[in-house]
mmCIF file of C-alpha atoms in Angstrom:
data_model
loop_
_atom_site.group_PDB
_atom_site.id
_atom_site.type_symbol
_atom_site.label_atom_id
_atom_site.label_comp_id
_atom_site.label_asym_id
_atom_site.label_seq_id
_atom_site.Cartn_x
_atom_site.Cartn_y
_atom_site.Cartn_z
ATOM 1 C CA MET A 1 98.296 88.188 99.608
ATOM 2 C CA LYS A 2 98.453 84.413 99.824
ATOM 3 C CA PHE A 3 95.052 82.745 100.253
ATOM 4 C CA LEU A 4 95.790 79.269 98.862
ATOM 5 C CA LYS A 5 97.248 77.121 101.651
ATOM 6 C CA CYS A 6 98.761 74.341 99.565
ATOM 7 C CA LYS A 7 100.821 74.006 96.401
ATOM 8 C CA GLN A 8 98.053 72.016 94.753
ATOM 9 C CA PRO A 9 94.704 70.655 96.005
ATOM 10 C CA PRO A 10 94.534 66.861 96.405
ATOM 11 C CA SER A 11 93.432 64.898 93.331
ATOM 12 C CA GLU A 12 91.139 62.760 95.464
ATOM 13 C CA LYS A 13 88.068 64.798 96.389
ATOM 14 C CA THR A 14 85.804 64.406 99.402
ATOM 15 C CA GLY A 15 82.595 64.822 97.439
ATOM 16 C CA LYS A 16 81.453 67.562 99.834
ATOM 17 C CA LYS A 17 80.277 70.968 98.579
ATOM 18 C CA ILE A 18 80.836 74.156 100.561
ATOM 19 C CA ALA A 19 79.293 77.551 99.845
ATOM 20 C CA ILE A 20 81.109 80.641 101.050
ATOM 21 C CA ILE A 21 79.002 83.791 100.990
ATOM 22 C CA GLY A 22 81.255 86.819 100.757
ATOM 23 C CA ALA A 23 84.608 87.175 98.962
ATOM 24 C CA GLY A 24 86.337 89.433 101.475
ATOM 25 C CA PRO A 25 89.404 88.500 103.561
ATOM 26 C CA GLY A 26 87.528 85.919 105.659
ATOM 27 C CA GLY A 27 85.815 84.249 102.728
ATOM 28 C CA LEU A 28 88.957 84.138 100.587
ATOM 29 C CA THR A 29 91.049 82.730 103.443
ATOM 30 C CA ALA A 30 88.492 79.977 104.063
ATOM 31 C CA ALA A 31 88.331 79.151 100.353
ATOM 32 C CA GLY A 32 92.112 78.735 100.251
ATOM 33 C CA ILE A 33 92.048 76.297 103.165
ATOM 34 C CA LEU A 34 88.965 74.255 102.240
ATOM 35 C CA ILE A 35 89.938 73.706 98.583
ATOM 36 C CA CYS A 36 93.183 72.226 99.939
ATOM 37 C CA LYS A 37 91.168 69.788 102.062
ATOM 38 C CA GLY A 38 89.686 68.291 98.898
ATOM 39 C CA HIS A 39 86.250 69.919 99.115
ATOM 40 C CA GLU A 40 84.383 71.638 96.306
ATOM 41 C CA VAL A 41 84.250 75.350 97.127
ATOM 42 C CA VAL A 42 81.892 77.907 95.582
ATOM 43 C CA VAL A 43 82.147 81.573 96.641
ATOM 44 C CA TYR A 44 79.211 83.949 96.136
ATOM 45 C CA ASP A 45 79.704 87.708 96.140
ATOM 46 C CA MET A 46 77.561 90.727 95.288
ATOM 47 C CA LEU A 47 80.445 92.609 93.658
ATOM 48 C CA PRO A 48 81.790 92.108 90.118
ATOM 49 C CA GLU A 49 85.218 91.053 91.370
ATOM 50 C CA PRO A 50 86.335 89.045 94.450
ATOM 51 C CA GLY A 51 88.114 90.937 97.215
ATOM 52 C CA GLY A 52 85.386 92.611 99.254
ATOM 53 C CA MET A 53 86.621 95.478 101.397
ATOM 54 C CA LEU A 54 90.213 94.651 100.431
ATOM 55 C CA LEU A 55 89.570 95.905 96.908
ATOM 56 C CA PHE A 56 86.458 98.031 97.284
ATOM 57 C CA GLY A 57 86.733 99.553 100.759
ATOM 58 C CA ILE A 58 90.388 100.351 101.398
ATOM 59 C CA PRO A 59 91.789 102.996 99.000
ATOM 60 C CA ASP A 60 94.566 102.090 96.564
ATOM 61 C CA ILE A 61 96.790 104.729 98.149
ATOM 62 C CA ARG A 62 96.665 102.798 101.437
ATOM 63 C CA MET A 63 96.894 99.215 100.161
ATOM 64 C CA ASP A 64 98.576 97.691 97.105
ATOM 65 C CA LYS A 65 95.905 95.638 95.316
ATOM 66 C CA ASP A 66 98.167 93.602 93.016
ATOM 67 C CA PRO A 67 99.082 90.930 95.635
ATOM 68 C CA ILE A 68 95.372 90.505 96.453
ATOM 69 C CA VAL A 69 94.443 90.018 92.792
ATOM 70 C CA LYS A 70 97.313 87.540 92.414
ATOM 71 C CA GLY A 71 96.113 85.582 95.457
ATOM 72 C CA ILE A 72 92.573 85.418 94.043
ATOM 73 C CA LYS A 73 93.906 84.193 90.692
ATOM 74 C CA GLU A 74 95.676 81.337 92.486
ATOM 75 C CA LEU A 75 92.372 80.332 94.089
ATOM 76 C CA VAL A 76 90.677 80.229 90.680
ATOM 77 C CA GLU A 77 93.506 78.138 89.239
ATOM 78 C CA ALA A 78 93.190 75.746 92.193
ATOM 79 C CA GLY A 79 89.507 75.160 91.415
ATOM 80 C CA VAL A 80 87.623 77.637 93.609
ATOM 81 C CA LYS A 81 84.501 78.792 91.743
ATOM 82 C CA PHE A 82 83.314 82.383 92.060
ATOM 83 C CA VAL A 83 79.715 83.429 91.406
ATOM 84 C CA LEU A 84 79.891 87.223 91.135
ATOM 85 C CA ASN A 85 77.365 90.047 90.827
ATOM 86 C CA THR A 86 75.132 87.801 92.910
ATOM 87 C CA LYS A 87 73.712 88.929 96.225
ATOM 88 C CA VAL A 88 72.464 86.032 98.339
ATOM 89 C CA GLY A 89 69.038 86.917 99.662
ATOM 90 C CA LYS A 90 68.233 88.943 96.540
ATOM 91 C CA ASP A 91 69.613 87.367 93.366
ATOM 92 C CA ILE A 92 69.614 83.877 94.843
ATOM 93 C CA TYR A 93 67.696 82.731 97.907
ATOM 94 C CA PHE A 94 69.496 81.580 101.042
ATOM 95 C CA ASP A 95 67.046 78.641 101.065
ATOM 96 C CA ASP A 96 68.522 77.394 97.773
ATOM 97 C CA ILE A 97 72.059 77.610 99.161
ATOM 98 C CA LEU A 98 70.999 75.562 102.193
ATOM 99 C CA LYS A 99 69.565 72.813 99.964
ATOM 100 C CA GLU A 100 72.527 72.562 97.614
ATOM 101 C CA TYR A 101 75.545 72.577 99.940
ATOM 102 C CA ASP A 102 76.851 70.353 102.727
ATOM 103 C CA ALA A 103 78.201 73.312 104.701
ATOM 104 C CA ILE A 104 77.996 77.097 104.455
ATOM 105 C CA LEU A 105 80.297 79.855 105.645
ATOM 106 C CA ILE A 106 78.785 83.337 105.906
ATOM 107 C CA ALA A 107 81.372 86.093 105.529
ATOM 108 C CA THR A 108 79.232 88.943 104.241
ATOM 109 C CA GLY A 109 80.743 91.651 106.443
ATOM 110 C CA ALA A 110 79.136 94.933 107.443
ATOM 111 C CA TRP A 111 78.239 96.957 104.361
ATOM 112 C CA LYS A 112 75.331 99.042 105.623
ATOM 113 C CA ASP A 113 76.207 102.525 106.874
ATOM 114 C CA ILE A 114 74.633 103.798 110.088
ATOM 115 C CA ASN A 115 72.317 106.796 109.644
ATOM 116 C CA LEU A 116 71.831 109.390 112.378
ATOM 117 C CA GLY A 117 68.517 110.647 111.002
ATOM 118 C CA LEU A 118 69.558 114.294 111.284
ATOM 119 C CA PRO A 119 67.461 117.093 109.775
ATOM 120 C CA GLY A 120 68.732 117.597 106.227
ATOM 121 C CA GLU A 121 70.531 114.241 106.106
ATOM 122 C CA ASP A 122 68.679 113.208 102.945
ATOM 123 C CA ALA A 123 70.232 116.032 100.887
ATOM 124 C CA LYS A 124 71.998 114.808 97.739
ATOM 125 C CA GLN A 125 75.350 116.209 98.937
ATOM 126 C CA VAL A 126 75.240 113.975 102.039
ATOM 127 C CA LEU A 127 77.129 110.743 101.352
ATOM 128 C CA HIS A 128 77.908 107.642 103.397
ATOM 129 C CA ALA A 129 81.450 106.366 103.584
ATOM 130 C CA VAL A 130 81.134 102.699 102.565
ATOM 131 C CA ASP A 131 78.934 103.559 99.599
ATOM 132 C CA PHE A 132 81.264 106.431 98.639
ATOM 133 C CA LEU A 133 84.440 104.333 98.864
ATOM 134 C CA SER A 134 83.007 101.317 97.050
ATOM 135 C CA LYS A 135 81.675 103.420 94.161
ATOM 136 C CA VAL A 136 85.028 105.178 93.751
ATOM 137 C CA ALA A 137 86.750 101.767 93.674
ATOM 138 C CA LEU A 138 84.207 100.323 91.212
ATOM 139 C CA VAL A 139 84.923 103.204 88.832
ATOM 140 C CA LYS A 140 88.699 102.954 89.268
ATOM 141 C CA ARG A 141 88.641 99.191 88.667
ATOM 142 C CA GLY A 142 86.613 99.628 85.497
ATOM 143 C CA HIS A 143 83.347 98.124 86.716
ATOM 144 C CA MET A 144 81.375 101.380 86.503
ATOM 145 C CA PRO A 145 81.594 104.304 84.065
ATOM 146 C CA LYS A 146 83.343 107.489 85.171
ATOM 147 C CA SER A 147 79.988 109.252 85.064
ATOM 148 C CA GLU A 148 79.023 107.206 88.151
ATOM 149 C CA LEU A 149 81.914 108.580 90.225
ATOM 150 C CA PRO A 150 80.450 110.190 93.383
ATOM 151 C CA LYS A 151 80.249 113.976 93.112
ATOM 152 C CA ILE A 152 81.866 115.974 95.915
ATOM 153 C CA GLY A 153 82.314 119.705 96.357
ATOM 154 C CA ARG A 154 85.235 121.912 97.335
ATOM 155 C CA LYS A 155 84.749 121.659 101.099
ATOM 156 C CA VAL A 156 84.097 118.195 102.524
ATOM 157 C CA VAL A 157 83.394 117.302 106.145
ATOM 158 C CA VAL A 158 83.871 113.665 107.166
ATOM 159 C CA ILE A 159 82.078 112.687 110.375
ATOM 160 C CA GLY A 160 83.771 109.935 112.375
ATOM 161 C CA GLY A 161 87.081 108.879 113.872
ATOM 162 C CA GLY A 162 87.713 105.320 112.674
ATOM 163 C CA ASP A 163 89.626 103.820 109.770
ATOM 164 C CA THR A 164 86.660 104.230 107.427
ATOM 165 C CA ALA A 165 86.538 107.960 108.198
ATOM 166 C CA VAL A 166 90.263 108.185 107.493
ATOM 167 C CA ASP A 167 89.837 106.336 104.189
ATOM 168 C CA ALA A 168 86.945 108.579 103.129
ATOM 169 C CA ALA A 169 88.982 111.692 103.985
ATOM 170 C CA TRP A 170 91.979 110.307 102.129
ATOM 171 C CA VAL A 171 89.971 109.673 98.942
ATOM 172 C CA ALA A 172 88.140 113.015 99.110
ATOM 173 C CA ARG A 173 91.471 114.830 99.531
ATOM 174 C CA ASP A 174 92.931 112.850 96.634
ATOM 175 C CA MET A 175 89.955 114.048 94.558
ATOM 176 C CA GLY A 176 91.026 117.638 95.243
ATOM 177 C CA ALA A 177 88.689 118.643 98.071
ATOM 178 C CA ASP A 178 89.490 120.679 101.168
ATOM 179 C CA VAL A 179 88.722 118.092 103.870
ATOM 180 C CA THR A 180 87.889 118.366 107.569
ATOM 181 C CA ILE A 181 87.285 115.435 109.929
ATOM 182 C CA ALA A 182 84.806 116.116 112.742
ATOM 183 C CA TYR A 183 84.996 113.748 115.713
ATOM 184 C CA ARG A 184 83.067 113.724 118.985
ATOM 185 C CA ARG A 185 85.999 112.762 121.222
ATOM 186 C CA THR A 186 89.667 113.799 121.258
ATOM 187 C CA ARG A 187 92.473 112.864 118.885
ATOM 188 C CA GLU A 188 93.948 110.401 121.399
ATOM 189 C CA MET A 189 90.652 108.510 121.478
ATOM 190 C CA MET A 190 90.240 108.128 117.718
ATOM 191 C CA PRO A 191 89.886 104.423 116.785
ATOM 192 C CA ALA A 192 91.849 105.100 113.574
ATOM 193 C CA LYS A 193 95.501 104.128 113.458
ATOM 194 C CA PRO A 194 97.662 107.049 114.712
ATOM 195 C CA HIS A 195 100.065 106.900 111.757
ATOM 196 C CA SER A 196 97.110 107.242 109.357
ATOM 197 C CA VAL A 197 95.988 110.364 111.202
ATOM 198 C CA ASP A 198 99.537 111.735 111.007
ATOM 199 C CA LEU A 199 99.581 111.163 107.251
ATOM 200 C CA LEU A 200 96.267 112.961 106.818
ATOM 201 C CA GLU A 201 97.649 115.978 108.651
ATOM 202 C CA LYS A 202 100.590 116.025 106.235
ATOM 203 C CA MET A 203 98.014 116.079 103.424
ATOM 204 C CA ASP A 204 96.499 119.230 105.003
ATOM 205 C CA VAL A 205 93.360 117.464 106.239
ATOM 206 C CA LYS A 206 91.994 119.448 109.192
ATOM 207 C CA PHE A 207 90.497 118.042 112.395
ATOM 208 C CA ILE A 208 87.816 119.410 114.705
ATOM 209 C CA PHE A 209 87.464 117.460 117.943
ATOM 210 C CA LEU A 210 84.745 117.299 120.606
ATOM 211 C CA VAL A 211 81.890 118.029 118.192
ATOM 212 C CA SER A 212 78.815 115.955 117.339
ATOM 213 C CA PRO A 213 76.584 116.708 114.313
ATOM 214 C CA SER A 214 73.062 117.926 115.073
ATOM 215 C CA ARG A 215 71.765 119.327 111.770
ATOM 216 C CA VAL A 216 72.713 119.557 108.101
ATOM 217 C CA LEU A 217 72.469 123.183 106.992
ATOM 218 C CA LEU A 218 70.793 123.734 103.612
ATOM 219 C CA ASN A 219 70.202 126.764 101.391
ATOM 220 C CA GLU A 220 66.912 127.681 99.732
ATOM 221 C CA ASN A 221 67.625 125.190 96.916
ATOM 222 C CA GLY A 222 68.129 122.309 99.353
ATOM 223 C CA ASP A 223 71.900 122.173 98.833
ATOM 224 C CA VAL A 224 74.342 121.608 101.699
ATOM 225 C CA VAL A 225 76.064 124.763 102.932
ATOM 226 C CA GLY A 226 77.266 123.611 106.336
ATOM 227 C CA LEU A 227 76.995 121.312 109.318
ATOM 228 C CA GLU A 228 75.675 122.374 112.714
ATOM 229 C CA CYS A 229 77.361 120.546 115.594
ATOM 230 C CA ASP A 230 77.012 120.372 119.351
ATOM 231 C CA LYS A 231 80.202 121.146 121.225
ATOM 232 C CA MET A 232 81.027 118.242 123.536
ATOM 233 C CA LYS A 233 82.967 117.561 126.707
ATOM 234 C CA LEU A 234 84.118 114.233 128.096
ATOM 235 C CA GLY A 235 82.157 112.623 130.929
ATOM 236 C CA GLU A 236 82.140 109.248 132.659
ATOM 237 C CA PRO A 237 83.224 106.112 130.731
ATOM 238 C CA ASP A 238 80.573 104.413 128.585
ATOM 239 C CA VAL A 239 80.325 100.690 127.692
ATOM 240 C CA SER A 240 83.422 101.023 125.482
ATOM 241 C CA GLY A 241 85.465 102.170 128.482
ATOM 242 C CA ARG A 242 86.117 105.562 126.877
ATOM 243 C CA PRO A 243 84.782 108.809 128.352
ATOM 244 C CA ARG A 244 81.281 109.525 127.091
ATOM 245 C CA PRO A 245 80.901 112.727 125.018
ATOM 246 C CA ILE A 246 78.371 115.068 126.662
ATOM 247 C CA PRO A 247 76.850 118.168 125.007
ATOM 248 C CA THR A 248 77.969 121.452 126.544
ATOM 249 C CA GLY A 249 74.959 123.374 125.240
ATOM 250 C CA GLU A 250 77.102 125.329 122.782
ATOM 251 C CA LYS A 251 76.877 125.030 118.987
ATOM 252 C CA ILE A 252 79.379 125.364 116.161
ATOM 253 C CA ASN A 253 78.740 125.617 112.406
ATOM 254 C CA ILE A 254 81.233 124.111 109.955
ATOM 255 C CA GLU A 255 81.078 125.510 106.430
ATOM 256 C CA CYS A 256 80.992 122.777 103.765
ATOM 257 C CA ASP A 257 79.236 121.697 100.582
ATOM 258 C CA THR A 258 79.594 117.920 101.022
ATOM 259 C CA ILE A 259 79.217 115.729 104.100
ATOM 260 C CA ILE A 260 80.403 112.112 104.378
ATOM 261 C CA PHE A 261 79.105 110.087 107.315
ATOM 262 C CA ALA A 262 81.596 107.491 108.580
ATOM 263 C CA ILE A 263 80.182 106.678 112.009
ATOM 264 C CA GLY A 264 80.082 102.917 111.632
ATOM 265 C CA GLU A 265 78.459 100.081 109.759
ATOM 266 C CA ILE A 266 75.843 97.437 110.517
ATOM 267 C CA ALA A 267 76.428 93.705 110.020
ATOM 268 C CA THR A 268 74.749 92.446 106.835
ATOM 269 C CA PRO A 269 73.745 88.761 106.954
ATOM 270 C CA PRO A 270 72.472 87.265 103.661
ATOM 271 C CA PHE A 271 68.888 87.002 104.946
ATOM 272 C CA GLU A 272 66.288 89.267 106.519
ATOM 273 C CA ASP A 273 64.544 86.723 108.756
ATOM 274 C CA PRO A 274 67.136 84.844 110.854
ATOM 275 C CA GLU A 275 64.447 83.032 112.880
ATOM 276 C CA LYS A 276 63.219 81.377 109.688
ATOM 277 C CA TYR A 277 66.577 79.620 109.403
ATOM 278 C CA GLY A 278 67.183 78.992 113.088
ATOM 279 C CA ILE A 279 70.161 81.342 113.096
ATOM 280 C CA LYS A 280 70.508 83.641 116.087
ATOM 281 C CA VAL A 281 71.546 87.274 115.714
ATOM 282 C CA ASP A 282 71.918 89.957 118.370
ATOM 283 C CA ARG A 283 70.266 93.385 118.528
ATOM 284 C CA LYS A 284 72.976 94.780 116.236
ATOM 285 C CA ASN A 285 72.172 92.157 113.585
ATOM 286 C CA ARG A 286 75.457 90.304 114.240
ATOM 287 C CA ILE A 287 75.329 86.537 113.746
ATOM 288 C CA GLN A 288 75.943 84.615 116.974
ATOM 289 C CA VAL A 289 78.474 81.750 116.830
ATOM 290 C CA ASN A 290 80.213 79.291 119.159
ATOM 291 C CA GLU A 291 83.963 78.926 119.687
ATOM 292 C CA LYS A 292 84.283 77.109 116.341
ATOM 293 C CA TYR A 293 82.255 79.784 114.552
ATOM 294 C CA MET A 294 79.254 77.556 113.972
ATOM 295 C CA THR A 295 75.913 79.341 114.168
ATOM 296 C CA SER A 296 72.872 78.016 115.993
ATOM 297 C CA ARG A 297 72.056 76.080 112.812
ATOM 298 C CA PRO A 298 74.295 73.007 112.338
ATOM 299 C CA GLY A 299 76.449 73.183 109.239
ATOM 300 C CA VAL A 300 76.210 76.965 108.926
ATOM 301 C CA PHE A 301 79.249 78.933 110.076
ATOM 302 C CA ALA A 302 80.037 82.661 110.108
ATOM 303 C CA VAL A 303 83.162 84.830 110.453
ATOM 304 C CA GLY A 304 84.315 88.418 110.146
ATOM 305 C CA ASP A 305 82.385 91.650 110.513
ATOM 306 C CA VAL A 306 79.022 89.896 110.161
ATOM 307 C CA VAL A 307 79.872 88.309 113.541
ATOM 308 C CA THR A 308 81.918 91.007 115.282
ATOM 309 C CA GLY A 309 80.686 94.177 113.634
ATOM 310 C CA PRO A 310 83.289 96.367 111.893
ATOM 311 C CA LYS A 311 86.717 95.234 113.069
ATOM 312 C CA ASN A 312 89.892 94.496 111.101
ATOM 313 C CA ILE A 313 91.316 92.222 108.422
ATOM 314 C CA ALA A 314 93.558 90.242 110.783
ATOM 315 C CA SER A 315 90.681 89.160 113.039
ATOM 316 C CA ALA A 316 88.581 88.045 110.045
ATOM 317 C CA ILE A 317 91.462 85.961 108.695
ATOM 318 C CA LYS A 318 92.166 84.392 112.092
ATOM 319 C CA ALA A 319 88.488 83.476 112.531
ATOM 320 C CA ALA A 320 88.362 82.025 109.007
ATOM 321 C CA VAL A 321 91.239 79.661 109.788
ATOM 322 C CA THR A 322 89.461 78.309 112.882
ATOM 323 C CA ALA A 323 86.122 78.076 111.073
ATOM 324 C CA SER A 324 87.649 76.286 108.060
ATOM 325 C CA ASN A 325 89.144 73.586 110.262
ATOM 326 C CA ALA A 326 85.821 73.269 112.079
ATOM 327 C CA ILE A 327 83.937 72.936 108.766
ATOM 328 C CA HIS A 328 86.351 70.167 107.709
ATOM 329 C CA GLU A 329 85.771 68.386 111.026
ATOM 330 C CA TYR A 330 82.010 68.760 110.623
ATOM 331 C CA LEU A 331 82.056 67.325 107.092
ATOM 332 C CA SER A 332 84.329 64.492 108.206
ATOM 333 C CA GLY A 333 81.726 63.417 110.727
#
């Protein structure tokens, strides 16, 4: 994947310093553009290797990682600096970033899984998809010992119908589990790509539609033995335009020993108190931006899932191109 947008950055530098927070597709794309404009670019990321969801969210069996690693290497050779294993807001304060840099691009994505708060959800055999996928990738890429590989049982239920649910099912099946995806609408309404669903079926992954989890079933030792679900029917359209799932009053129990929740993620800005910095977020914690992706604080821009919520790689890259040009304009006065 090509991130660097020039053969070689200009020898004459602008003297401006830009911090990019997040080394996913949006952050890497912006780094490849801004280094070619003659700016100094420093990328901060909480993971031990740049790539974000490209390397640590999407399974190897669905995306070849070698072109991504090659593209990152080109950025390093061009002069982009990476500060890894560093979470802004924890290992380094956002205040310090604001003081040191002339412009900032936030591209921290949406790494926090949504919890339903179901009875039994805190059992050790209940996992969450982003955490599950990232830990598997960290082990496979040699950043964590094999002993840290998430433990799953023989029968895994993945709850959700998006790409993350598909990825979690894919990895669990690859680990040898018997996998079932439980989704509250119908197959035709799954947000996941249809060809990915077709491939899962060829891998003997089963699907149960029109069910919504209501309780994690535990044995006397507190171990997962099943998932209780409400049977659903489709009602009037909700805000998404899709028919709203409505409980029928009937229940169904799905036998399993591991549950993976993949019902969505929450945007994760690199600060807990947006008002302190004059940066507006909405009720879903998404950073609000204008048409050039500048936040309500001048000089601070944001792109990707931290702005839109979980979306796709193409939209993050497209936004990063617009934001990078806007950052260059801003620094040029």
